[in-house]
PDB file of C-alpha atoms in Angstrom:
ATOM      1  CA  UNK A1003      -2.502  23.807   1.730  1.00 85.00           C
ATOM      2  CA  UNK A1004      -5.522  23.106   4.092  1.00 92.00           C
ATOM      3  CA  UNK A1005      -5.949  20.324   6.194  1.00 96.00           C
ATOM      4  CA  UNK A1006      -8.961  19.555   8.370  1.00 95.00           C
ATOM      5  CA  UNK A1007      -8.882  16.664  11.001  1.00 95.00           C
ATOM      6  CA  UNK A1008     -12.171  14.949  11.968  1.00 94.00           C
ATOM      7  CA  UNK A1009     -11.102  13.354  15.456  1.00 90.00           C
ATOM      8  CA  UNK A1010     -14.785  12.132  15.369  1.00 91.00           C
ATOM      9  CA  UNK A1011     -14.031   9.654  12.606  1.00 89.00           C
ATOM     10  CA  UNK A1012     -12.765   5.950  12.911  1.00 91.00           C
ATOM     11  CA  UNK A1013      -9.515   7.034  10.659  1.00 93.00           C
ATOM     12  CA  UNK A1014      -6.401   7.952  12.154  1.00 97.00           C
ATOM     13  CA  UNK A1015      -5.450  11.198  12.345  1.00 97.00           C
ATOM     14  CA  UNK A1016      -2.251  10.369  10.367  1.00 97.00           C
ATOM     15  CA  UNK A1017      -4.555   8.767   7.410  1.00 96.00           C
ATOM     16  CA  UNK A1018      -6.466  11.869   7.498  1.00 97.00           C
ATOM     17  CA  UNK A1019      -3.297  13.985   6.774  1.00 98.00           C
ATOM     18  CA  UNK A1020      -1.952  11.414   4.201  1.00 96.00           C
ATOM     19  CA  UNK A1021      -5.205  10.918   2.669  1.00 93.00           C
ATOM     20  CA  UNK A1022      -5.350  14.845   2.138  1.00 96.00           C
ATOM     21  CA  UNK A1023      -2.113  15.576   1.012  1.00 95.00           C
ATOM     22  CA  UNK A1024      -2.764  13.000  -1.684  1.00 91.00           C
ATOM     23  CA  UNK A1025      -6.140  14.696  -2.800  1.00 89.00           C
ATOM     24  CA  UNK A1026      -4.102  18.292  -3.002  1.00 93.00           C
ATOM     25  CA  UNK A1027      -1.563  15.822  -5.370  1.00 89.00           C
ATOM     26  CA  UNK A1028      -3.987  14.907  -7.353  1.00 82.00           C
ATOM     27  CA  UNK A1029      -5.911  17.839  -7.490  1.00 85.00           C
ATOM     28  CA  UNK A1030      -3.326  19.870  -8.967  1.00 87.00           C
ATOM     29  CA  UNK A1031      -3.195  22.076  -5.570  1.00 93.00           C
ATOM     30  CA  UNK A1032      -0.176  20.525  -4.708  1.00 93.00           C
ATOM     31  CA  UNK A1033       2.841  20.314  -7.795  1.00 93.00           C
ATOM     32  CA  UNK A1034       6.081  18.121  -7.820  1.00 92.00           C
ATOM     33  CA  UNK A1035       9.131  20.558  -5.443  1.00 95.00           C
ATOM     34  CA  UNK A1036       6.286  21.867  -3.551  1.00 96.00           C
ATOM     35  CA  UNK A1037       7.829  22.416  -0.017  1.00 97.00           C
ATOM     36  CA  UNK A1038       5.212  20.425   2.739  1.00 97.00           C
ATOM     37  CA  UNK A1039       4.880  22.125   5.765  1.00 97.00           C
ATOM     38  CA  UNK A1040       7.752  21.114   8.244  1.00 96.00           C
ATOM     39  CA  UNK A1041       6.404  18.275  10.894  1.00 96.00           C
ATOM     40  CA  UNK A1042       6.849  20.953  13.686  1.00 96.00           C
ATOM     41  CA  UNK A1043       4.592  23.910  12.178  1.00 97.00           C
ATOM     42  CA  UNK A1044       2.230  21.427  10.841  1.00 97.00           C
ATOM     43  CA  UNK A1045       1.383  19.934  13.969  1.00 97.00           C
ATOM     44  CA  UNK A1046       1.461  23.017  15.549  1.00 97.00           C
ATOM     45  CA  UNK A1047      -1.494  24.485  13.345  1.00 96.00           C
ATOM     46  CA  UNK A1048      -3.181  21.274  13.678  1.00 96.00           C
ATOM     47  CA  UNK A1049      -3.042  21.080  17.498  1.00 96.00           C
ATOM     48  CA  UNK A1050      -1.635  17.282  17.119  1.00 97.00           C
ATOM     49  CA  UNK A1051       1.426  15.479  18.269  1.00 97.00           C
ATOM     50  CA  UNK A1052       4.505  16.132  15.441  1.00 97.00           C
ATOM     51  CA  UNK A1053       5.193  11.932  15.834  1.00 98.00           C
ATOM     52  CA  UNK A1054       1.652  11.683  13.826  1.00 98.00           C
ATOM     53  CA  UNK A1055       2.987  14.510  11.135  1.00 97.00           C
ATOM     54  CA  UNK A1056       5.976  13.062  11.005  1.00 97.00           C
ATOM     55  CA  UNK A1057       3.927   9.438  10.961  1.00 98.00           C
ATOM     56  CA  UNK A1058       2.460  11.198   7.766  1.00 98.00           C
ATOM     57  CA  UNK A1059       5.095  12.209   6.192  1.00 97.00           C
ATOM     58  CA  UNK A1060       6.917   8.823   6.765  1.00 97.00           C
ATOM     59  CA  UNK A1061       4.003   7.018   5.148  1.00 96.00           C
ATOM     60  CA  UNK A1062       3.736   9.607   2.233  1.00 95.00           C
ATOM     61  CA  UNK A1063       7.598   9.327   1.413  1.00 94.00           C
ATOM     62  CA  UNK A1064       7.547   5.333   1.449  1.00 93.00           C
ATOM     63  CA  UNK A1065       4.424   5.551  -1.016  1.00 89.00           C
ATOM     64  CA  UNK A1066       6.574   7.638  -3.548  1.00 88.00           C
ATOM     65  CA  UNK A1067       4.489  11.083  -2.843  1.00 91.00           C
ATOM     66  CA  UNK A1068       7.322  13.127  -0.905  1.00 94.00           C
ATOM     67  CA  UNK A1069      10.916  13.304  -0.766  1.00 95.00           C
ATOM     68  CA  UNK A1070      12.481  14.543   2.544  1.00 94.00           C
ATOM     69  CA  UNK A1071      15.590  16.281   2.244  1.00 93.00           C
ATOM     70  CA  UNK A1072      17.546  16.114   5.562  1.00 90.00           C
ATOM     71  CA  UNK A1073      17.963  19.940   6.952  1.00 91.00           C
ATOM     72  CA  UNK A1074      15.969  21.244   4.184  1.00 94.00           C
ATOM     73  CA  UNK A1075      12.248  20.111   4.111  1.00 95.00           C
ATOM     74  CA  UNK A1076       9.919  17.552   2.692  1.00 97.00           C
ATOM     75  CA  UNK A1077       8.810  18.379  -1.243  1.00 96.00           C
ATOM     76  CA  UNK A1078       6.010  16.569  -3.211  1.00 95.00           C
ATOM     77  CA  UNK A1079       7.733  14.111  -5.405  1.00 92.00           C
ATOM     78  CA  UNK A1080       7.469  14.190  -9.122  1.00 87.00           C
ATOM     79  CA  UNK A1081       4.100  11.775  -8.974  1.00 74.00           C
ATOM     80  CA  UNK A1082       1.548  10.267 -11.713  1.00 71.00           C
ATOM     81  CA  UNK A1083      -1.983  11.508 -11.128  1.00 71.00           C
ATOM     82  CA  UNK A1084      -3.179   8.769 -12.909  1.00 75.00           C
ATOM     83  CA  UNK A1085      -1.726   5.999 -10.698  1.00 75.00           C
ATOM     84  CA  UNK A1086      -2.434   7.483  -7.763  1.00 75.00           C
ATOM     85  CA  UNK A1087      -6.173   8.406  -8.688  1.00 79.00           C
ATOM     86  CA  UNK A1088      -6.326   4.649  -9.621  1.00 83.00           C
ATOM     87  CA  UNK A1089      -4.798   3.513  -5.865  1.00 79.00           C
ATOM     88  CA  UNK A1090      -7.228   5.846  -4.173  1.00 81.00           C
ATOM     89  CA  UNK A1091      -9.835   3.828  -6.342  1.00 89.00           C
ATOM     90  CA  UNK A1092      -8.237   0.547  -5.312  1.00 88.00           C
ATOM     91  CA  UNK A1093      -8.997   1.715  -2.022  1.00 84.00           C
ATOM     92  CA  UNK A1094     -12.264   2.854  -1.952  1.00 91.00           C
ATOM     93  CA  UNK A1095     -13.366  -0.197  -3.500  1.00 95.00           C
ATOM     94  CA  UNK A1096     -11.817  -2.323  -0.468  1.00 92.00           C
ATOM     95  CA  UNK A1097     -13.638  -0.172   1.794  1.00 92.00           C
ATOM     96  CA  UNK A1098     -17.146  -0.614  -0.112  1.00 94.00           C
ATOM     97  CA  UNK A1099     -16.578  -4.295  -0.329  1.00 95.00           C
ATOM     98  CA  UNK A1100     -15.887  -4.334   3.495  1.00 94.00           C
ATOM     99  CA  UNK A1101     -19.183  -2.262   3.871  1.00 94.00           C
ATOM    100  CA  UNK A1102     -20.761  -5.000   1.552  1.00 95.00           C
ATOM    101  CA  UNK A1103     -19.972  -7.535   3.636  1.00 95.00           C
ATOM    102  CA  UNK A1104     -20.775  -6.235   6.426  1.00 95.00           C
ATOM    103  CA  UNK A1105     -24.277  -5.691   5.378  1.00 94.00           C
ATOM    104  CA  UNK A1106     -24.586  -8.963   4.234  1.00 95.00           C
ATOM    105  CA  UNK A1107     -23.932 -10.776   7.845  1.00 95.00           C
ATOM    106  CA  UNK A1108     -26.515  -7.972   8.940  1.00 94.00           C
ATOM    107  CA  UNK A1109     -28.855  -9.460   7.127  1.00 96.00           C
ATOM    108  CA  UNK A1110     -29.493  -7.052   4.410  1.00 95.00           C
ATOM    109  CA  UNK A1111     -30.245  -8.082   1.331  1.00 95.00           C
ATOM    110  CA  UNK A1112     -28.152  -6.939  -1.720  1.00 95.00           C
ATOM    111  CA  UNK A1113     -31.057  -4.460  -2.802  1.00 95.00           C
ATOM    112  CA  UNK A1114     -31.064  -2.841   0.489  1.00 96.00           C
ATOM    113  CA  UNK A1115     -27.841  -2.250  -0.151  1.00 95.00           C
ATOM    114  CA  UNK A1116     -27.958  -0.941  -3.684  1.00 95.00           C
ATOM    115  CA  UNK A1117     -31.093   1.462  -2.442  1.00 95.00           C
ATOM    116  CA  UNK A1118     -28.823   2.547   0.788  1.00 93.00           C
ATOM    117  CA  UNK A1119     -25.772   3.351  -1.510  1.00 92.00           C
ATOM    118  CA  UNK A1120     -28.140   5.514  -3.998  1.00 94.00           C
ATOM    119  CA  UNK A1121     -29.206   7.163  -1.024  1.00 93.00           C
ATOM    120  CA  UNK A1122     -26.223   8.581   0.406  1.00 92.00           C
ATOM    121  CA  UNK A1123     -24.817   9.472  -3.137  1.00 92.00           C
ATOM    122  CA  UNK A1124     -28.108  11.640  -3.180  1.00 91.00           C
ATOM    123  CA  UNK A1125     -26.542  12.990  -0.111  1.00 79.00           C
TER     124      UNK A1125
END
């Protein structure tokens, strides 16, 4: 499993990791009993703090994506692609309605928007 941290972006890094870990679920990269790395090596090949892995982790278990057993390891929890494709979609949609918005108290009409979003998915 490869992670890659962007300390350039607005996101925390802990997002980034969670964010990533659920991609590699969903992907298939990752399968239910796959061991996670533990907090210490991760944030050791990261170069980060092990309270923001273990931040991570935290966040992952409480959403249902990892089970932590004490003394042993974290492991990807038996999960449902589907669901979680459809939160990441949940999410992504708050975020483009936020970017909406924002637009719109810029000033920018909702054409300028439409012609900036078919822009940047021409990347």
């Amino acid at each position: 499993m490869r992670l890659i941290i962007n300390t350039s972006l607005m996101v925390p890094i802990y997002e980034q990791i969670v964010d990533q870990i659920k991609g590699h679920i969903r992907s298939g990269e990752l399968n239910e009993n796959d061991p996670l790395p533990s907090v210490r090596t991760l944030a050791k090949e990261l170069k980060i703090s092990a309270l923001t892995v273990k931040k991570a982790y935290d966040t992952l278990e409480a959403e249902g994506f990892t089970i932590t057993v004490h003394g042993k390891g974290t492991y990807v929890a038996a999960t449902n692609k589907e669901l979680l494709l459809e939160e990441q979609k949940k999410e992504l949609e708050k975020e483009l309605e936020q970017a909406i918005q924002k637009g719109r108290r810029c000033g920018i009409s909702d054409e300028e928007i439409k012609s900036l979003f078919e822009l940047i998915l021409e990347g």
